[in-house]
Coordinates of N, CA, C and O in Angstrom, one line a residue:
M823 N 15.3 152.6 120.7 CA 16.2 153.5 120.4 C 15.6 154.2 119.1 O 15.2 153.9 118.3
S824 N 15.4 155.6 119.4 CA 14.7 156.4 118.5 C 16.0 157.0 117.4 O 17.1 157.4 118.0
V825 N 15.9 156.8 116.4 CA 16.9 157.3 115.2 C 16.7 158.5 114.5 O 17.4 158.9 113.6
C826 N 15.4 159.1 114.7 CA 14.7 160.1 114.0 C 14.4 161.2 115.3 O 14.5 161.2 116.2
E827 N 14.0 162.5 114.8 CA 13.8 163.7 115.5 C 12.7 163.4 116.6 O 12.6 163.9 117.8
F828 N 11.5 162.5 116.3 CA 10.6 162.3 117.2 C 10.6 160.7 118.0 O 10.8 160.8 119.0
N829 N 9.9 159.7 117.3 CA 9.9 158.6 117.7 C 10.3 157.4 116.5 O 10.3 157.8 115.3
N830 N 10.3 156.2 116.9 CA 10.7 155.3 115.8 C 9.5 155.2 114.8 O 9.8 154.9 113.5
N831 N 8.2 155.5 115.2 CA 7.2 155.5 114.2 C 7.2 156.4 113.2 O 7.0 156.5 111.9
H832 N 7.7 157.6 113.7 CA 8.0 158.8 113.0 C 9.0 158.6 112.0 O 9.1 158.8 110.6
A833 N 10.1 157.8 112.2 CA 11.4 157.4 111.7 C 10.8 156.5 110.4 O 10.9 156.8 109.2
W834 N 10.0 155.7 110.9 CA 9.6 154.7 109.6 C 8.7 155.5 108.7 O 9.1 155.2 107.4
V835 N 7.6 156.2 109.0 CA 6.8 157.0 108.1 C 7.7 157.9 107.0 O 7.7 158.0 106.0
A836 N 8.8 158.8 107.8 CA 9.8 159.6 107.0 C 10.8 158.7 106.1 O 10.7 159.0 105.0
F837 N 11.2 157.5 106.5 CA 11.7 156.6 105.6 C 10.9 156.1 104.5 O 11.6 156.0 103.3
K838 N 9.8 155.6 104.8 CA 8.7 155.1 103.6 C 8.9 156.1 102.7 O 8.6 155.9 101.4
R839 N 8.6 157.4 103.0 CA 8.5 158.4 101.9 C 9.9 158.6 101.3 O 9.9 159.0 100.0
L840 N 11.0 158.2 101.9 CA 12.4 158.5 101.1 C 12.7 157.3 100.1 O 13.2 157.6 99.1
S841 N 12.4 156.0 100.6 CA 12.9 155.0 99.8 C 12.0 153.7 100.1 O 12.1 153.0 100.9
S842 N 11.3 153.7 98.7 CA 10.4 152.3 99.0 C 11.2 151.0 98.6 O 10.9 149.8 98.9
E843 N 12.5 151.2 98.0 CA 13.2 150.0 97.5 C 13.8 149.2 99.1 O 13.9 148.1 99.0
V844 N 14.2 150.1 99.7 CA 14.7 149.5 101.3 C 13.4 148.8 101.9 O 13.5 147.9 102.5
T845 N 12.2 149.7 101.9 CA 11.3 149.2 102.9 C 10.5 147.9 102.3 O 10.1 146.9 103.1
T846 N 10.8 147.5 101.1 CA 10.4 146.3 100.4 C 11.3 145.0 101.2 O 10.8 144.1 101.3
L847 N 12.5 145.3 102.0 CA 13.2 144.1 102.4 C 12.7 144.1 103.8 O 13.2 143.1 104.4
C848 N 11.7 144.9 104.3 CA 11.3 144.6 105.5 C 9.9 143.9 105.6 O 9.3 143.8 104.4
S849 N 9.4 143.6 106.8 CA 8.4 142.7 107.1 C 7.5 143.0 107.9 O 8.4 143.6 109.0
D850 N 6.4 142.5 108.3 CA 5.5 142.7 109.5 C 5.7 141.5 110.3 O 5.7 140.4 109.9
F851 N 6.0 141.8 111.6 CA 5.8 140.8 112.6 C 4.9 141.2 113.7 O 5.0 142.3 114.2
K852 N 4.2 140.0 114.1 CA 3.3 140.6 115.3 C 3.5 139.8 116.6 O 3.6 138.3 116.5
F853 N 4.3 140.5 117.5 CA 4.8 139.9 118.5 C 3.7 139.2 119.4 O 2.4 139.7 119.4
P854 N 4.1 138.1 120.0 CA 2.8 137.5 121.0 C 2.3 138.7 122.3 O 3.1 139.2 122.5
G855 N 1.2 138.2 122.5 CA 0.5 139.1 123.6 C -0.7 139.8 123.2 O -0.7 140.3 121.9
R856 N -1.4 140.2 124.0 CA -2.5 141.0 124.0 C -2.4 142.4 123.5 O -1.4 143.0 124.1
G857 N -3.0 142.9 122.6 CA -3.1 144.5 121.9 C -2.0 144.4 121.1 O -1.6 145.6 120.7
Q858 N -0.9 143.5 120.7 CA 0.2 143.7 120.0 C -0.4 144.4 118.4 O -1.0 143.8 118.0
K859 N 0.5 144.9 117.9 CA 0.1 145.4 116.5 C 1.4 145.1 115.6 O 2.4 144.6 116.1
N860 N 1.1 144.8 114.1 CA 2.1 144.5 113.5 C 3.4 145.6 113.6 O 3.0 146.7 113.7
T861 N 4.4 145.2 113.6 CA 5.8 145.9 113.7 C 6.6 145.5 112.6 O 6.9 144.5 112.3
P862 N 7.1 146.7 111.9 CA 7.9 146.3 110.8 C 9.1 145.7 111.3 O 10.0 146.4 112.3
V863 N 9.8 144.7 110.7 CA 11.4 144.0 111.2 C 11.8 143.9 109.7 O 11.8 143.6 108.8
C864 N 13.2 143.8 110.1 CA 14.2 143.6 109.0 C 15.8 143.1 109.5 O 15.7 143.0 110.8
T865 N 16.6 142.7 108.6 CA 17.7 142.3 108.9 C 18.7 143.6 109.5 O 18.4 144.5 109.2
L866 N 19.7 143.0 110.1 CA 20.8 144.2 110.6 C 21.4 144.9 109.5 O 21.2 146.2 109.6
D867 N 21.7 144.6 108.2 CA 21.9 145.3 107.1 C 21.2 146.0 106.5 O 21.2 147.4 106.1
T868 N 19.8 145.6 106.6 CA 18.9 146.6 106.0 C 18.7 147.8 107.2 O 18.5 149.1 106.8
I869 N 18.8 147.7 108.6 CA 18.7 148.8 109.5 C 19.9 149.9 109.1 O 19.5 150.8 109.3
I870 N 21.0 149.2 108.9 CA 22.2 150.0 108.7 C 21.7 151.3 107.3 O 22.1 152.0 107.4
T871 N 21.2 150.4 106.5 CA 21.0 151.2 105.1 C 19.6 152.1 105.5 O 19.9 153.3 105.1
I872 N 18.9 151.8 106.4 CA 17.6 152.7 106.9 C 18.5 153.8 107.3 O 18.1 155.1 107.2
M873 N 19.4 153.7 108.5 CA 20.1 154.8 109.2 C 20.6 155.7 108.3 O 20.8 156.9 108.6
Q874 N 21.3 155.1 107.3 CA 22.0 155.8 106.5 C 21.4 157.0 105.6 O 21.5 158.0 105.0
H875 N 19.7 156.7 105.6 CA 18.8 157.7 104.7 C 18.0 158.4 105.6 O 17.2 159.4 105.0
L876 N 18.0 158.2 106.7 CA 16.9 158.9 107.6 C 17.6 160.4 107.9 O 18.5 160.6 108.0
P877 N 16.6 161.4 107.7 CA 17.1 162.7 107.9 C 17.2 163.4 109.5 O 16.6 162.7 110.2
G878 N 17.5 164.5 109.6 CA 17.4 164.9 110.8 C 18.8 165.0 111.8 O 19.5 164.2 111.4
P879 N 18.9 165.5 113.0 CA 20.0 165.9 113.6 C 20.3 164.5 114.4 O 21.6 164.1 114.6
I880 N 19.3 163.8 115.0 CA 19.5 162.7 115.9 C 20.0 161.4 114.9 O 20.9 160.9 115.2
A881 N 19.3 161.3 113.8 CA 19.9 160.3 112.8 C 21.4 160.7 112.3 O 22.0 159.6 111.9
A882 N 21.7 162.0 112.3 CA 23.0 162.3 111.9 C 23.9 162.0 113.0 O 24.9 161.4 112.8
K883 N 23.7 162.2 114.4 CA 24.5 161.8 115.5 C 24.5 160.2 115.2 O 25.7 159.8 115.7
N884 N 23.6 159.6 114.9 CA 23.6 158.2 114.9 C 24.6 157.6 113.9 O 25.4 156.4 114.0
R885 N 24.6 158.1 112.8 CA 25.4 158.1 111.8 C 26.9 158.2 112.2 O 28.1 157.6 112.0
E886 N 27.2 159.4 112.8 CA 28.5 159.7 113.3 C 29.0 158.5 114.2 O 30.2 158.0 114.3
K887 N 28.0 158.0 115.2 CA 28.5 157.1 116.2 C 28.6 155.6 115.5 O 29.7 155.0 115.7
T888 N 28.1 155.5 114.3 CA 28.3 154.1 113.8 C 29.8 154.4 112.9 O 30.3 153.5 113.1
A889 N 29.7 155.4 112.5 CA 31.3 155.6 111.7 C 32.2 155.6 112.6 O 33.4 154.7 112.4
E890 N 32.4 156.0 113.7 CA 33.1 156.2 115.0 C 33.4 154.6 115.3 O 34.6 154.2 115.3
T891 N 32.6 154.0 115.5 CA 32.5 152.3 116.0 C 33.2 151.6 115.0 O 33.9 150.7 115.3
M892 N 33.1 151.8 113.5 CA 33.6 151.2 112.4 C 35.0 151.5 112.4 O 35.7 150.7 112.1
R893 N 35.2 152.6 112.7 CA 36.7 153.2 112.5 C 37.5 152.6 113.8 O 38.8 152.0 113.3
R894 N 36.9 152.4 115.0 CA 37.7 151.6 116.1 C 37.9 150.3 115.9 O 38.9 149.4 115.8
Y895 N 36.7 149.6 115.1 CA 36.7 148.1 114.9 C 37.7 147.6 113.6 O 38.4 146.7 113.8
F896 N 37.7 148.6 112.7 CA 38.8 148.3 111.6 C 40.1 148.8 111.5 O 40.9 148.6 110.7
A897 N 40.4 149.8 112.5 CA 41.5 150.3 112.7 C 42.7 149.3 113.4 O 42.4 148.4 114.0

């Protein structure tokens, strides 16, 4: 799932520029298999925080959908 205007890698680069405090909560994981690269991974709570900080219209749509889901869940 892409949460930024281009792709997930662009989102990660954009986010690292915005907030180093949250990126410190992430770590690298290398999935098994040939040719795999380190992939940033983090907890669900950290992912939600990251989504709240990303710029752009696609990230805004994701924030709206998250808020909508929370309204339905808590209503």
